[in-house]
mmCIF file of C-alpha atoms in Angstrom:
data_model
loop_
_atom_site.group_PDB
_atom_site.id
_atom_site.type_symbol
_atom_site.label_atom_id
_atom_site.label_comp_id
_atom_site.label_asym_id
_atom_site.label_seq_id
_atom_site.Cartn_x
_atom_site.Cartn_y
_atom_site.Cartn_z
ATOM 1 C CA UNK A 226 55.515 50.375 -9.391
ATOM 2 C CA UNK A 227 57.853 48.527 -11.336
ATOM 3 C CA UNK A 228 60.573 49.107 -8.469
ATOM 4 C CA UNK A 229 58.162 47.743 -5.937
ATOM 5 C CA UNK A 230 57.786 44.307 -8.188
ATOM 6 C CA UNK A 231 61.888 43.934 -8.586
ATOM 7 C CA UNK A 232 62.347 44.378 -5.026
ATOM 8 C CA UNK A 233 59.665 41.777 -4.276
ATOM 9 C CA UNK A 234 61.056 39.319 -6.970
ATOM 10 C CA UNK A 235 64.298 39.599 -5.145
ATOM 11 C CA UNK A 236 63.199 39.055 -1.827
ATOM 12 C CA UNK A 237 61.199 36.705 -2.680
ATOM 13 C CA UNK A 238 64.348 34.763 -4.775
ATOM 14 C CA UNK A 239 66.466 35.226 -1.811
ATOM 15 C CA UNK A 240 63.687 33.454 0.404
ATOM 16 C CA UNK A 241 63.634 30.316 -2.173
ATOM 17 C CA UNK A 242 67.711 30.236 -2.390
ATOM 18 C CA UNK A 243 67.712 30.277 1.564
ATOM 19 C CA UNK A 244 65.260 27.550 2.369
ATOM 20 C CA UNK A 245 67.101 25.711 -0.468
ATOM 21 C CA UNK A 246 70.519 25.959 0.979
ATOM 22 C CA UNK A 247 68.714 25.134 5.040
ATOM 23 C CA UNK A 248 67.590 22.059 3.194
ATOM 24 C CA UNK A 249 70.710 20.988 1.147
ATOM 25 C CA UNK A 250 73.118 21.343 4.035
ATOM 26 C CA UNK A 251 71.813 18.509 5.782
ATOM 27 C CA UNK A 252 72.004 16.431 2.989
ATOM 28 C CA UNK A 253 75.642 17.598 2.098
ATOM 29 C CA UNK A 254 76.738 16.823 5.822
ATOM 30 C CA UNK A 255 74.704 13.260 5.764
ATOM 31 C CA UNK A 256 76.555 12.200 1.957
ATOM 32 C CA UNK A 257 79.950 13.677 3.426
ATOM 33 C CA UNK A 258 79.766 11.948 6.600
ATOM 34 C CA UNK A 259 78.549 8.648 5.065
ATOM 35 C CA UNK A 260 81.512 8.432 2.930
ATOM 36 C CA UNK A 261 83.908 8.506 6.001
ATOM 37 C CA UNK A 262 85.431 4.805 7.269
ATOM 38 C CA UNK A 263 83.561 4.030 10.678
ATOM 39 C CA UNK A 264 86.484 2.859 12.136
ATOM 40 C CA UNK A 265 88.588 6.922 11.054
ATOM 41 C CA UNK A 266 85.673 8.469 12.085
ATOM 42 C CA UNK A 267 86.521 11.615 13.997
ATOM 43 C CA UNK A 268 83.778 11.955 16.248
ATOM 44 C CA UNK A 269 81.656 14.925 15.404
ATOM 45 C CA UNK A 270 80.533 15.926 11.667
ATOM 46 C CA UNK A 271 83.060 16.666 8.894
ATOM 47 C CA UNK A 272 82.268 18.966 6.387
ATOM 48 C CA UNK A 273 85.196 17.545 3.626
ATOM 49 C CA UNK A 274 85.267 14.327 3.127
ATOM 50 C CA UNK A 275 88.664 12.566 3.962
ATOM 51 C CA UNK A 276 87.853 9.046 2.319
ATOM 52 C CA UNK A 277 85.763 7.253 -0.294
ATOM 53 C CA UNK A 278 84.003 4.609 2.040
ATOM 54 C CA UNK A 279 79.994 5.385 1.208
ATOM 55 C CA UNK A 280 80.192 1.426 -0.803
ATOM 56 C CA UNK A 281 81.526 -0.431 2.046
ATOM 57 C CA UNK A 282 79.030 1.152 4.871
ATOM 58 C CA UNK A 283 76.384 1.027 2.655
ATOM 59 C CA UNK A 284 77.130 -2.904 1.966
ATOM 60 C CA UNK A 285 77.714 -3.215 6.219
ATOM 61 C CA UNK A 286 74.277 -1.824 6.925
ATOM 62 C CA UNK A 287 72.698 -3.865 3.891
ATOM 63 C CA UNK A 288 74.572 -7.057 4.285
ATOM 64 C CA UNK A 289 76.380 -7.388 8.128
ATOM 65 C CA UNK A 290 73.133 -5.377 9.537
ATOM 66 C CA UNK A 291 70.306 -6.831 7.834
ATOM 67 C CA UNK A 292 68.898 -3.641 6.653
ATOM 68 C CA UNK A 293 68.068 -5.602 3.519
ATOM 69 C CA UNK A 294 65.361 -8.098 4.881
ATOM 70 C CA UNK A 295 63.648 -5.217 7.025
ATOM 71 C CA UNK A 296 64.370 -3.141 3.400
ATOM 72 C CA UNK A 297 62.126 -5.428 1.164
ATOM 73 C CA UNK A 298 59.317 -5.697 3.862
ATOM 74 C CA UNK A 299 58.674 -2.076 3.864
ATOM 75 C CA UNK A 300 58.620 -2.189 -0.101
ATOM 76 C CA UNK A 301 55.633 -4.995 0.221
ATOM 77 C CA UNK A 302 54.035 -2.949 3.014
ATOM 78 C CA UNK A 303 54.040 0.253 1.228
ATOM 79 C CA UNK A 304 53.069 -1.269 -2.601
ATOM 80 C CA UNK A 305 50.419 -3.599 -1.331
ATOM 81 C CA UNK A 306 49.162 -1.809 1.408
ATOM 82 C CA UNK A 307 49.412 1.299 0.032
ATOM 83 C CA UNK A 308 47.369 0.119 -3.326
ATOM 84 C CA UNK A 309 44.298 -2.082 -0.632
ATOM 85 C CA UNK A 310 43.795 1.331 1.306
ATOM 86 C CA UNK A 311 43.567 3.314 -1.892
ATOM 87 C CA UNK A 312 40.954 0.380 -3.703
ATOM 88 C CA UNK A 313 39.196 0.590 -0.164
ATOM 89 C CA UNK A 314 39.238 4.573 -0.221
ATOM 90 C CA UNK A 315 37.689 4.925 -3.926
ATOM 91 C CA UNK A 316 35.327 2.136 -2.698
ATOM 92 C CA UNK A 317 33.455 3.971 0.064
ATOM 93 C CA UNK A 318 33.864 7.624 -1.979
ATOM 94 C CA UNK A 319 32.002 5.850 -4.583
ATOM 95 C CA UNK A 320 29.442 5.283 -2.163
ATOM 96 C CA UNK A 321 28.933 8.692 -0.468
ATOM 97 C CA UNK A 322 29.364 10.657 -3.969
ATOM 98 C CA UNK A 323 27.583 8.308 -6.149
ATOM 99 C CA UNK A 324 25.364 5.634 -3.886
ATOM 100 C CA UNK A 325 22.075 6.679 -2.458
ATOM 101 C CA UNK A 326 23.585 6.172 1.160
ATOM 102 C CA UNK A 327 21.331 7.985 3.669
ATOM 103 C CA UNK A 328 23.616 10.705 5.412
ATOM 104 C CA UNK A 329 26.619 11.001 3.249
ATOM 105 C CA UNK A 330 28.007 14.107 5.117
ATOM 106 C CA UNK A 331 27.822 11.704 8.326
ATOM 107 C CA UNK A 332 29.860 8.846 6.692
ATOM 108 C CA UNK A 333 32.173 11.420 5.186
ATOM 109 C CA UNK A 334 32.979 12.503 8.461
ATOM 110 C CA UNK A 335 33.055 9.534 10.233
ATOM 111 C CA UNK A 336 35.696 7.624 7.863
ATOM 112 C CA UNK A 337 37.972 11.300 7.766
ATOM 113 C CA UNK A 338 37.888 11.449 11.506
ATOM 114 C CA UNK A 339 40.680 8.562 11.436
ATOM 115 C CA UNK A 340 43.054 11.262 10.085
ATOM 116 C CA UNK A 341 42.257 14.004 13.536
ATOM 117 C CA UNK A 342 43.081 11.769 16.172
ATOM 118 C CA UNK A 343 46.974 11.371 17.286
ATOM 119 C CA UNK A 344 48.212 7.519 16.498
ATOM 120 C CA UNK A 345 49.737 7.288 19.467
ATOM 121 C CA UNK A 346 45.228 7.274 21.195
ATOM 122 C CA UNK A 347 45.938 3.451 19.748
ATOM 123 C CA UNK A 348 48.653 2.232 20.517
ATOM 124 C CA UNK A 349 47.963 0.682 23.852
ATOM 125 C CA UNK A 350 44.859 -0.971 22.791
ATOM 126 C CA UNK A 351 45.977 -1.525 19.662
ATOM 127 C CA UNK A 352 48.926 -3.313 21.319
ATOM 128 C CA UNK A 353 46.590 -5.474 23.981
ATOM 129 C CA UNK A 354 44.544 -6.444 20.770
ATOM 130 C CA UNK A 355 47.009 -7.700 18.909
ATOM 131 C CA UNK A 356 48.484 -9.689 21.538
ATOM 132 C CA UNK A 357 45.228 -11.746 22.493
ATOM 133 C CA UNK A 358 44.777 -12.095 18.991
ATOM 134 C CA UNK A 359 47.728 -13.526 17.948
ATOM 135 C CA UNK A 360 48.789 -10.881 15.289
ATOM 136 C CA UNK A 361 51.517 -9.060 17.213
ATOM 137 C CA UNK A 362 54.989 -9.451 15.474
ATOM 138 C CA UNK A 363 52.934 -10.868 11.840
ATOM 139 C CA UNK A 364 53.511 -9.880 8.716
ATOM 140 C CA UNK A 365 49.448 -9.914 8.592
ATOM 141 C CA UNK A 366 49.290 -7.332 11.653
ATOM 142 C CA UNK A 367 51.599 -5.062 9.948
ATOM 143 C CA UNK A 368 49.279 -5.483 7.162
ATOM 144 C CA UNK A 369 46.256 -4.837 8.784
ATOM 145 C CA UNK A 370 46.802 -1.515 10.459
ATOM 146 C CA UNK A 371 48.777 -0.230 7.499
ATOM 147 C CA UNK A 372 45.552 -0.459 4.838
ATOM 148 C CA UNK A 373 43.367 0.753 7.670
ATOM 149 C CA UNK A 374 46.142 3.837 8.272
ATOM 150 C CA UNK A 375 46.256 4.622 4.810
ATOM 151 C CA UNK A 376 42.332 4.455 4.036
ATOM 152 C CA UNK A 377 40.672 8.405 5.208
ATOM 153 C CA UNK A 378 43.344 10.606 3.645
ATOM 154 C CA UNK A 379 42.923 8.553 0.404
ATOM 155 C CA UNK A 380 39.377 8.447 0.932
ATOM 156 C CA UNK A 381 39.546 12.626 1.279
ATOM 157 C CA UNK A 382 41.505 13.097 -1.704
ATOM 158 C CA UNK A 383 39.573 10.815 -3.953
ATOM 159 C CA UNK A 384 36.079 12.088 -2.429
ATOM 160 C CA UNK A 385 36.908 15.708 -3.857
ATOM 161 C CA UNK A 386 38.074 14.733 -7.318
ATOM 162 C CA UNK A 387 35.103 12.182 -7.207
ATOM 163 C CA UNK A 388 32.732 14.992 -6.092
ATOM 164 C CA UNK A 389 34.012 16.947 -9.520
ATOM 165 C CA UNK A 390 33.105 14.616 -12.435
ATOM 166 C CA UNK A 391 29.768 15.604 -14.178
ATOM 167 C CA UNK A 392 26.760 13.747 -12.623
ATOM 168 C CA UNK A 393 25.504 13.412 -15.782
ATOM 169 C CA UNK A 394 28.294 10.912 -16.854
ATOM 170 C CA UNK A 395 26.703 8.248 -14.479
ATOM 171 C CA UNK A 396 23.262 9.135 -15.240
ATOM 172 C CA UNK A 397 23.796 8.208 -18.699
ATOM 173 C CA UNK A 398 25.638 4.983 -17.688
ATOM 174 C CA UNK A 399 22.518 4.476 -15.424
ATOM 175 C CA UNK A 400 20.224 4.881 -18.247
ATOM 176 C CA UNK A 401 21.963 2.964 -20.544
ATOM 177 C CA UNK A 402 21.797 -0.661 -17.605
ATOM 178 C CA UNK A 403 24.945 0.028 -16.272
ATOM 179 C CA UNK A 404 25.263 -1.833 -12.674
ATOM 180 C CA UNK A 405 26.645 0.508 -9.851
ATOM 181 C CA UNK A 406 29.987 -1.907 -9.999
ATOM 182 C CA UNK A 407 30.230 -1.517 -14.101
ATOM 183 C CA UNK A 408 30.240 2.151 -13.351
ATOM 184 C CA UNK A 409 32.522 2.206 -10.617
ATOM 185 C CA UNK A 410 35.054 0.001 -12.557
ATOM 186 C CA UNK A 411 34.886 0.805 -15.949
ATOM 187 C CA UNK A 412 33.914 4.733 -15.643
ATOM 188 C CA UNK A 413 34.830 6.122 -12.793
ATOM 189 C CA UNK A 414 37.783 4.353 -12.105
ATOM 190 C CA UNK A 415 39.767 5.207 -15.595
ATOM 191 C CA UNK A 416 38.259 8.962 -14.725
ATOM 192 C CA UNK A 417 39.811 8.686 -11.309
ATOM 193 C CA UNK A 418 43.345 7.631 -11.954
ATOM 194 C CA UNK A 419 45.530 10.778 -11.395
ATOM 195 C CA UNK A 420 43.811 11.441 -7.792
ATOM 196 C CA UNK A 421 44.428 7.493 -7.347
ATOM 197 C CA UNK A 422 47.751 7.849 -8.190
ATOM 198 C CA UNK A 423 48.822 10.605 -5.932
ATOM 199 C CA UNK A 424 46.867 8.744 -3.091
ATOM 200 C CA UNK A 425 48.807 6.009 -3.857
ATOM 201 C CA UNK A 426 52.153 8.073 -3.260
ATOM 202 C CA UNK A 427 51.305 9.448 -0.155
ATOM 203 C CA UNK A 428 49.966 6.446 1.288
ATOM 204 C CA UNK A 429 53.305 4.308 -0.044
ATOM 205 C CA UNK A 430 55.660 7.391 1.794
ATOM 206 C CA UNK A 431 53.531 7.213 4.736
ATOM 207 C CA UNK A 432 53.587 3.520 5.137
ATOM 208 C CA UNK A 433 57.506 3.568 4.034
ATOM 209 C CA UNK A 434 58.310 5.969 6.960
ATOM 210 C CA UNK A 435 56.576 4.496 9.686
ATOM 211 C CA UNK A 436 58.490 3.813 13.050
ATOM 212 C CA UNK A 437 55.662 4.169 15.026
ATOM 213 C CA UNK A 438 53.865 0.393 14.490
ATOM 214 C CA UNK A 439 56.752 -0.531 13.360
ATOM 215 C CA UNK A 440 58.832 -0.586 16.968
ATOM 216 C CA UNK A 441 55.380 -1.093 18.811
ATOM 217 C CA UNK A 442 53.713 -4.023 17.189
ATOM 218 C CA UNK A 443 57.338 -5.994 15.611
ATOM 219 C CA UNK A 444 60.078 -7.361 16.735
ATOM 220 C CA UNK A 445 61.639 -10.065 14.853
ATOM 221 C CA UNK A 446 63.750 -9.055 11.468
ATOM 222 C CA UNK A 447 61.570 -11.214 9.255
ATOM 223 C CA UNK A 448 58.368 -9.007 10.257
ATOM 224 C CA UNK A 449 60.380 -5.302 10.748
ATOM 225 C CA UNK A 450 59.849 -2.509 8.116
ATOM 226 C CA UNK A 451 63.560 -0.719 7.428
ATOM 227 C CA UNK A 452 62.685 2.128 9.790
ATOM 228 C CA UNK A 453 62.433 0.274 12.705
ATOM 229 C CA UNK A 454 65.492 -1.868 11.599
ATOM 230 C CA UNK A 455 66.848 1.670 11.014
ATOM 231 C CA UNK A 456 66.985 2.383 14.730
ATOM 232 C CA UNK A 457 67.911 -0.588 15.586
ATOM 233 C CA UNK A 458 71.240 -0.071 13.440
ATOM 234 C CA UNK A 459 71.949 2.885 15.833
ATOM 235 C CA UNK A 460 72.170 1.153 18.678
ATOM 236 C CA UNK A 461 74.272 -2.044 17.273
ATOM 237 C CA UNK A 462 76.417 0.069 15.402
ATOM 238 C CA UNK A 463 76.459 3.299 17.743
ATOM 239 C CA UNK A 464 80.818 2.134 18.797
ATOM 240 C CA UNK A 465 81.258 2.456 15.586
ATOM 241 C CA UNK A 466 80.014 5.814 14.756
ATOM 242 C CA UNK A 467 77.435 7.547 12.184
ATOM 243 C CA UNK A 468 79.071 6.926 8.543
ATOM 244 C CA UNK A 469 77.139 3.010 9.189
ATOM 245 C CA UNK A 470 74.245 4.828 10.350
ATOM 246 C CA UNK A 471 74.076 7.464 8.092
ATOM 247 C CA UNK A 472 74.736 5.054 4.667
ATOM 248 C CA UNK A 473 71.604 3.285 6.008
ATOM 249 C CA UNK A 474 69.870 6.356 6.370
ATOM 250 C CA UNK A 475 70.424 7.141 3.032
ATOM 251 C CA UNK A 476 69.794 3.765 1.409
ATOM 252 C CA UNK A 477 66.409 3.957 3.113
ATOM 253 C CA UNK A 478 65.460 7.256 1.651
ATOM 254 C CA UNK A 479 66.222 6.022 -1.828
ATOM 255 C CA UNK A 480 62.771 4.517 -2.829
ATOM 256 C CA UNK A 481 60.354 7.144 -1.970
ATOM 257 C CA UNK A 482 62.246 9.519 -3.904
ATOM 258 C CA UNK A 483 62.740 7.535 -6.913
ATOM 259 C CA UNK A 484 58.413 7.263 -6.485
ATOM 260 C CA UNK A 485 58.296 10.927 -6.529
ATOM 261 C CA UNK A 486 60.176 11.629 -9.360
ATOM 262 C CA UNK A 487 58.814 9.062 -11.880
ATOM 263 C CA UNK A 488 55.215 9.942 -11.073
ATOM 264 C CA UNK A 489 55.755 13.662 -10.518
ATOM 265 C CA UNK A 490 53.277 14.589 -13.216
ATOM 266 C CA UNK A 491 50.828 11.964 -12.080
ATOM 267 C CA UNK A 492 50.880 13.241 -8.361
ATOM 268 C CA UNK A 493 51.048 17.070 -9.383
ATOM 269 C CA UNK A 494 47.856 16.092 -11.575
ATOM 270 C CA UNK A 495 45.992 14.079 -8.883
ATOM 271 C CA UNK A 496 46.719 16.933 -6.362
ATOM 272 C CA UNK A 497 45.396 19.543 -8.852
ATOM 273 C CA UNK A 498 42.384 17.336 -9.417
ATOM 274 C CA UNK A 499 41.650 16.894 -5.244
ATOM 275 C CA UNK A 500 42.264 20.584 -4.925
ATOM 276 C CA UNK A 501 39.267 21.608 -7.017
#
């Protein structure tokens, strides 16, 4: 018996050590490659790198491709967006968990549905709308679409934490004259705030790495989040080879892994929380 668990813990150690090494490599070959001068750079990927350059093609694709201004827009969209879809979430899981609202299953189910159906169902009349209405390449388009996108998976993980907390905490706020918006703000919101939290992060990552709006409904630099100025650093800088690229690449990966690892303990508790 004992034999059977070591030979398990092993294979199951070798399993962890392999996926870890399938997902380091990439990032080895994207640091190495980044450090390389575009204008020395061989051609295909180097595994050693021959120069020091990662400074000077991180401050081309900040500075000379105007990563930066595309950069800072995705950091509004994902921090205010990201926070109006998760207000807007708790909002309407308040009232199917805690609201007499005839037919909660139904409205459960009809705000989740807008996590089933493939984006790309509305893009074309998402495009045709935008266009008669004047929003197409707006900061306020961007906007728009991005709290709606990050409203029924934020809704679905604070509906099941929100489905967990003891009904008798609001009847006793009930009892004592507390209005349905005193108990939404003052109790259930504090109660709520690891499950808001790791809504928050995956709605700011989701926003963050968006290319899809991004490319469809922008154009202009002002308006672009940083993936869609991402690919448009490929093609202006494609002569010159992947060490601009790649810097960029990594500059743009920065922020939602600095999010992850502050609030860690936050998300892992918010997930927990959903999960029961």
């Amino acid at each position: 018996m004992r034999a059977r668990t070591n030979v398990a813990r092993t294979l199951r150690t070798v399993l962890l050590l392999t996926c870890g090494l399938l997902w380091l490599v990439p990032l080895y070959l994207l640091l190495v490659n980044a450090m390389i001068p575009a204008e020395s750079y061989p051609g295909e990927p180097s595994w050693v790198p021959s120069d020091l350059a990662l400074w000077d093609n991180m401050a081309i694709a900040w500075r000379d491709a105007a990563i930066g201004d595309s950069f800072l827009n995705s950091l509004f969209y994902a921090v205010v967006c990201g926070a109006a879809g998760v207000v807007v979430a708790a909002m309407a899981a308040f009232a199917v968990v805690v609201l007499p609202v005839p037919r909660p299953a139904l409205w459960f189910w009809v705000i989740y549905s807008g996590t089933v159906f493939p984006l790309q169902m509305f893009l074309a009349p998402l495009f045709g709308l935008y266009a008669d209405a004047n929003l197409y390449d707006t900061r306020l388009g961007l906007m728009l679409i991005y709290a709606a996108w990050a409203v029924p998976f934020a809704f679905f993980l604070i509906r099941n934490q929100m489905a967990t907390l003891p009904a008798e905490v609001t009847e006793a706020a009930m009892l004592d004259g507390a209005s349905f918006r005193r108990l939404f703000w003052q109790i259930h919101v504090p109660l709520l705030l690891p499950g808001l939290g790791a809504a928050f992060i995956f709605q700011f990552t989701s926003v963050w790495n968006d290319l899809l709006f991004g490319i469809t409904l922008s154009r202009s630099p002002e308006v672009q989040p940083v993936m869609a100025a991402l690919t448009s650093l490929n093609s202006a800088y494609a002569s010159s080879g992947p060490p601009v690229i790649l810097a960029g690449a990594l500059i743009v990966s920065v922020p939602t892994l600095l999010v992850f690892l502050i609030f860690r303990g936050l998300f892992l508790r918010g997930i927990t929380a959903s999960a029961r």
